[in-house]
């Protein structure tokens, strides 16, 4: 049974996976009119699953039938033997009665044992995948001597950091060194895929580096407790994801137990209060899985409000205003200025207007920092990458305003 059950359980999981994939990408399926294709795909998986499950079911039942057959043979042999002995005059009716009654008692036990073995087998097979998941090594493990990290100033140092994603052949960062002073406001710019988001993921230690060290306030984050590190960094992710809970709960996620007034204050700073008050249930509105019931810009503003609450020394904004209209962006820019005071801030942006007022801008290109300095210095650098990005954006804007 075990080999068949293992395969059919794996197909059980595949059916779940196919369903989850198709349902969570439901908007894409509809937009491309691909319902029939998805149906077909699911049908193929389900029909293979059905064949496998059928086979396992047959094996269970065959085993049960064989067990029963063996028991029946045993029963006939015992009863037949007793009767034969009685006919030959070698056993009294009392002996026969004794044999029959004891046999029936034993028979019931034997049947139970067979059933239990079947159930045990089934349970072990069902547990197989669970045990396999449990045995899977954890990607990032706290060191045995890990201590909570104390982020007091927000001094971030990348010391010759080498990192590459599993599966990639070349390293994304090769001995990257950066020193971000406490309270400094840093902008990260560069082409798509140049390694900006990865930089902040490493600061949060979502991945371990393969060479070098990352220090925050002199403490190597590889020896710090992960939860203590991450709880002291406020972040707005590039793709904000919300819980299917109320807006108030979502905003308060970084600092559970805050008062309603503080939640509203954060929402005001993120320019989210007005749109929230227009919703029928206000702060009690449920936002749907991952926040699907909000528009892109609304979701982003809720994510901003969420990052405004924790009292963290390090603030990371990854494309935090990319889905906002220019009016909201200007309002939030103001709030961010206030928020960044006394904090170390890392701001990633494609729109260079977002980073031009920051203390220092790091220009990434294929995992290397090719230029750094403030806006004025970088723009003044003939042939520089930042200058060319800036000129492109400026001319596009110029052409637009000229056309307008
Ligand atoms: N989880 C991952 N596994 C494997 N490769 C990844 C992973 N995340 C990112 N990469 C790769 O690493 C490189 C850098 O990605 P990263 O997300 O840091 O880019 P980025 O500069 O933030 O780009 P964008 O401006 O588009 O957000 C890309 O080539 C990307 O394909
Ligand atoms: Mg990114």
Coordinates of C-alpha atoms in Angstrom, one line a residue, residues 103-394:
X103 CA -12.4 -19.0 18.6
X104 CA -15.1 -16.4 18.1
X105 CA -13.5 -14.2 20.8
X106 CA -10.1 -14.6 19.2
X107 CA -11.5 -14.0 15.7
X108 CA -12.9 -10.6 16.7
X109 CA -9.5 -9.6 18.1
X110 CA -7.8 -10.7 14.9
X111 CA -10.2 -8.7 12.8
X112 CA -9.5 -5.7 14.9
X113 CA -5.8 -6.1 14.7
X114 CA -6.1 -6.2 10.9
X115 CA -8.2 -3.1 10.8
X116 CA -5.7 -1.3 13.1
X117 CA -2.8 -2.2 10.9
X118 CA -4.7 -0.8 7.9
X119 CA -5.5 2.5 9.8
X120 CA -1.9 2.8 11.1
X121 CA -0.6 2.3 7.6
X122 CA -3.0 5.0 6.3
X123 CA -2.0 7.5 9.1
X124 CA 1.7 6.9 8.5
X125 CA 1.2 7.6 4.7
X126 CA -0.7 10.8 5.4
X127 CA 1.9 12.0 7.8
X128 CA 4.7 11.4 5.3
X129 CA 4.5 14.8 3.7
X130 CA 4.2 16.6 7.0
X131 CA 7.3 14.9 8.3
X132 CA 9.1 15.7 5.1
X133 CA 8.2 19.4 5.5
X134 CA 9.4 19.3 9.1
X135 CA 12.7 17.8 8.1
X136 CA 13.3 20.5 5.5
X137 CA 16.2 22.7 6.7
X138 CA 15.3 26.2 7.7
X139 CA 16.8 28.9 5.4
X140 CA 17.9 31.4 8.0
X141 CA 18.6 30.0 11.5
X142 CA 19.4 32.0 14.6
X143 CA 22.9 31.2 15.8
X144 CA 23.0 29.3 19.1
X145 CA 24.5 32.3 20.8
X146 CA 22.2 34.8 19.1
X147 CA 21.3 37.9 21.2
X148 CA 18.7 40.5 20.6
X149 CA 20.1 43.4 18.7
X150 CA 19.9 46.9 20.0
X151 CA 19.5 49.4 17.2
X152 CA 20.2 52.8 18.9
X153 CA 21.8 54.9 16.3
X154 CA 21.0 53.2 13.0
X155 CA 24.6 52.9 11.7
X156 CA 24.5 50.4 8.8
X157 CA 27.7 49.0 7.4
X158 CA 28.1 46.5 4.5
X159 CA 31.6 45.2 4.9
X160 CA 32.8 43.4 1.7
X161 CA 29.4 41.6 1.3
X162 CA 29.2 38.8 -1.2
X163 CA 25.8 37.5 -2.0
X164 CA 24.2 35.4 -4.5
X165 CA 20.7 33.9 -4.9
X166 CA 20.5 30.2 -4.8
X167 CA 20.2 28.9 -8.4
X168 CA 22.0 31.9 -9.9
X169 CA 25.4 31.2 -11.3
X170 CA 27.0 34.6 -10.7
X171 CA 27.0 36.6 -7.5
X172 CA 24.8 39.6 -7.4
X173 CA 27.1 41.5 -5.0
X174 CA 30.8 40.9 -5.1
X175 CA 32.5 42.4 -2.0
X176 CA 30.1 45.3 -1.8
X177 CA 31.0 47.9 0.9
X178 CA 28.8 50.7 2.0
X179 CA 28.8 52.8 5.2
X180 CA 25.5 54.5 6.1
X181 CA 25.9 56.9 9.0
X182 CA 23.4 57.1 11.8
X183 CA 20.6 59.4 10.8
X184 CA 21.7 59.6 7.2
X185 CA 19.0 59.6 4.5
X186 CA 20.1 57.4 1.6
X187 CA 18.5 57.0 -1.9
X188 CA 19.0 53.9 -3.9
X189 CA 18.4 54.3 -7.7
X190 CA 19.4 52.3 -10.7
X191 CA 17.9 50.2 -13.5
X192 CA 15.4 47.5 -12.7
X193 CA 17.0 44.3 -11.5
X194 CA 20.2 46.1 -10.4
X195 CA 19.9 44.9 -6.8
X196 CA 18.2 47.6 -4.8
X197 CA 15.4 45.5 -3.2
X198 CA 18.0 42.8 -2.4
X199 CA 20.0 45.4 -0.6
X200 CA 17.2 46.1 1.9
X201 CA 16.3 42.4 2.1
X202 CA 19.9 41.8 3.3
X203 CA 19.6 44.6 5.9
X204 CA 16.5 42.7 7.2
X205 CA 18.5 39.4 7.0
X206 CA 15.9 37.7 4.9
X207 CA 18.9 36.0 3.3
X208 CA 22.3 35.2 4.7
X209 CA 25.3 36.6 3.0
X210 CA 27.9 34.2 1.7
X211 CA 30.9 36.5 2.4
X212 CA 31.6 39.6 4.4
X213 CA 29.4 41.1 7.2
X214 CA 26.6 43.4 7.7
X215 CA 26.8 45.5 10.9
X216 CA 24.1 47.6 12.5
X217 CA 25.5 49.8 15.2
X218 CA 28.6 47.6 15.4
X219 CA 26.7 44.4 15.8
X220 CA 26.9 41.7 13.1
X221 CA 23.3 40.9 12.2
X222 CA 24.3 37.3 11.5
X223 CA 24.6 36.9 15.3
X224 CA 21.4 38.7 16.2
X225 CA 18.0 37.3 16.8
X226 CA 16.0 37.8 13.5
X227 CA 12.8 38.9 15.1
X228 CA 14.6 41.5 17.3
X229 CA 16.3 42.9 14.1
X230 CA 13.2 43.0 12.0
X231 CA 11.0 44.5 14.7
X232 CA 13.4 47.5 14.8
X233 CA 13.2 48.2 11.1
X234 CA 10.1 49.9 9.7
X235 CA 9.6 49.0 6.0
X236 CA 7.2 49.7 3.2
X237 CA 7.7 46.8 0.7
X238 CA 7.8 47.2 -3.0
X239 CA 4.6 45.1 -3.3
X240 CA 2.6 45.9 -0.1
X241 CA 0.6 42.9 1.1
X242 CA -2.2 43.4 3.6
X243 CA -4.0 40.9 5.8
X244 CA -7.7 40.1 5.2
X245 CA -8.5 41.9 8.4
X246 CA -9.8 45.4 9.2
X247 CA -7.9 48.5 8.1
X248 CA -7.2 49.4 11.7
X249 CA -5.6 46.0 12.4
X250 CA -3.5 46.2 9.3
X251 CA -2.2 49.7 10.2
X252 CA -1.5 48.6 13.8
X253 CA 0.4 45.5 12.7
X254 CA 3.8 46.9 13.4
X255 CA 2.9 48.0 16.9
X256 CA 0.0 45.9 18.3
X257 CA -2.0 47.5 21.1
X258 CA -1.7 51.1 19.9
X259 CA -4.7 53.4 20.5
X260 CA -7.2 54.3 17.9
X261 CA -6.0 57.9 17.9
X262 CA -2.5 56.8 17.0
X263 CA -3.8 54.7 14.2
X264 CA -5.7 57.6 12.8
X265 CA -2.7 59.9 13.2
X266 CA -0.5 57.5 11.2
X267 CA -3.2 57.2 8.5
X268 CA -3.4 61.0 8.3
X269 CA 0.3 61.2 7.9
X270 CA 0.1 58.7 5.1
X271 CA -2.8 60.6 3.5
X272 CA -5.0 57.6 3.9
X273 CA -7.5 59.0 6.5
X274 CA -9.8 60.6 4.0
X275 CA -10.3 57.6 1.8
X276 CA -10.7 55.3 4.8
X277 CA -13.4 57.6 6.2
X278 CA -15.3 57.4 2.8
X279 CA -15.5 53.6 3.1
X280 CA -18.8 52.4 4.5
X281 CA -17.2 50.7 7.6
X282 CA -14.3 53.1 7.9
X283 CA -11.4 51.6 9.9
X284 CA -13.4 48.4 10.4
X285 CA -13.4 47.7 6.6
X286 CA -12.0 44.3 5.7
X287 CA -9.6 44.6 2.8
X288 CA -9.8 41.2 1.1
X289 CA -7.0 38.6 0.7
X290 CA -3.7 40.4 0.3
X291 CA -5.7 43.7 0.2
X292 CA -7.4 43.1 -3.2
X293 CA -10.4 45.3 -2.3
X294 CA -8.3 48.4 -2.3
X295 CA -6.8 50.3 -5.2
X296 CA -3.0 50.1 -5.7
X297 CA -2.4 53.6 -4.4
X298 CA -4.8 53.0 -1.4
X299 CA -2.9 49.8 -0.5
X300 CA 0.3 51.6 -0.7
X301 CA -0.9 54.4 1.6
X302 CA -2.1 51.8 4.2
X303 CA 1.4 50.2 4.0
X304 CA 2.9 53.6 4.6
X305 CA 0.7 54.2 7.6
X306 CA 1.7 50.8 8.9
X307 CA 5.4 51.8 8.6
X308 CA 4.8 55.1 10.3
X309 CA 3.7 53.5 13.6
X310 CA 6.7 51.5 15.0
X311 CA 9.3 53.5 16.7
X312 CA 12.1 52.2 14.6
X313 CA 15.5 53.9 14.1
X314 CA 15.8 52.5 10.6
X315 CA 13.2 53.2 8.0
X316 CA 13.1 51.6 4.6
X317 CA 10.9 52.7 1.7
X318 CA 11.0 50.5 -1.4
X319 CA 9.1 52.3 -4.2
X320 CA 6.7 53.5 -1.4
X321 CA 5.1 56.2 -3.5
X322 CA 5.2 54.6 -6.9
X323 CA 1.5 54.0 -7.2
X324 CA 0.4 57.4 -5.9
X325 CA -0.8 60.4 -7.8
X326 CA 1.5 63.4 -7.7
X327 CA -0.7 65.3 -5.3
X328 CA -0.7 62.5 -2.7
X329 CA 3.0 62.0 -3.3
X330 CA 3.8 65.6 -2.5
X331 CA 1.7 65.4 0.7
X332 CA 3.4 62.2 1.8
X333 CA 6.8 63.5 0.9
X334 CA 6.2 66.1 3.5
X335 CA 5.2 63.5 6.1
X336 CA 8.2 61.4 5.2
X337 CA 10.5 64.3 5.8
X338 CA 9.2 64.6 9.3
X339 CA 9.4 60.8 9.8
X340 CA 12.9 60.5 8.6
X341 CA 14.2 63.1 11.1
X342 CA 16.6 61.3 13.6
X343 CA 16.2 58.0 11.7
X344 CA 18.4 56.3 9.2
X345 CA 16.3 56.1 6.0
X346 CA 16.8 54.1 2.9
X347 CA 14.6 55.2 0.1
X348 CA 14.4 53.3 -3.2
X349 CA 12.8 55.1 -6.1
X350 CA 12.7 55.1 -9.9
X351 CA 11.2 58.6 -9.9
X352 CA 14.3 60.7 -9.2
X353 CA 12.3 63.6 -7.8
X354 CA 11.6 61.3 -4.8
X355 CA 15.3 61.0 -3.9
X356 CA 16.8 64.3 -5.0
X357 CA 16.6 66.0 -1.5
X358 CA 18.2 63.1 0.3
X359 CA 21.7 63.3 1.8
X360 CA 23.3 60.7 -0.5
X361 CA 22.3 58.7 -3.5
X362 CA 23.7 55.3 -4.3
X363 CA 23.5 54.4 -8.0
X364 CA 23.3 50.6 -8.5
X365 CA 24.2 48.8 -11.7
X366 CA 24.2 45.0 -11.8
X367 CA 24.9 44.7 -8.1
X368 CA 27.6 47.3 -8.0
X369 CA 27.5 50.9 -6.7
X370 CA 28.7 52.8 -9.7
X371 CA 28.2 56.3 -8.4
X372 CA 27.4 58.0 -5.1
X373 CA 26.9 61.5 -3.9
X374 CA 24.1 64.0 -3.5
X375 CA 21.8 65.0 -6.4
X376 CA 23.8 68.1 -7.4
X377 CA 27.1 66.2 -7.5
X378 CA 25.7 63.3 -9.5
X379 CA 23.9 65.5 -12.0
X380 CA 27.1 67.5 -12.5
X381 CA 29.0 64.3 -13.5
X382 CA 29.3 64.2 -17.3
X383 CA 28.5 60.8 -18.8
X384 CA 27.3 59.5 -15.4
X385 CA 24.5 56.9 -15.1
X386 CA 22.5 59.1 -12.7
X387 CA 22.8 62.0 -15.0
X388 CA 21.6 60.1 -18.0
X389 CA 18.6 58.7 -16.0
X390 CA 17.8 62.2 -14.7
X391 CA 18.1 63.7 -18.2
X392 CA 15.8 61.1 -19.7
X393 CA 13.2 61.8 -17.0
X394 CA 13.6 65.6 -17.3

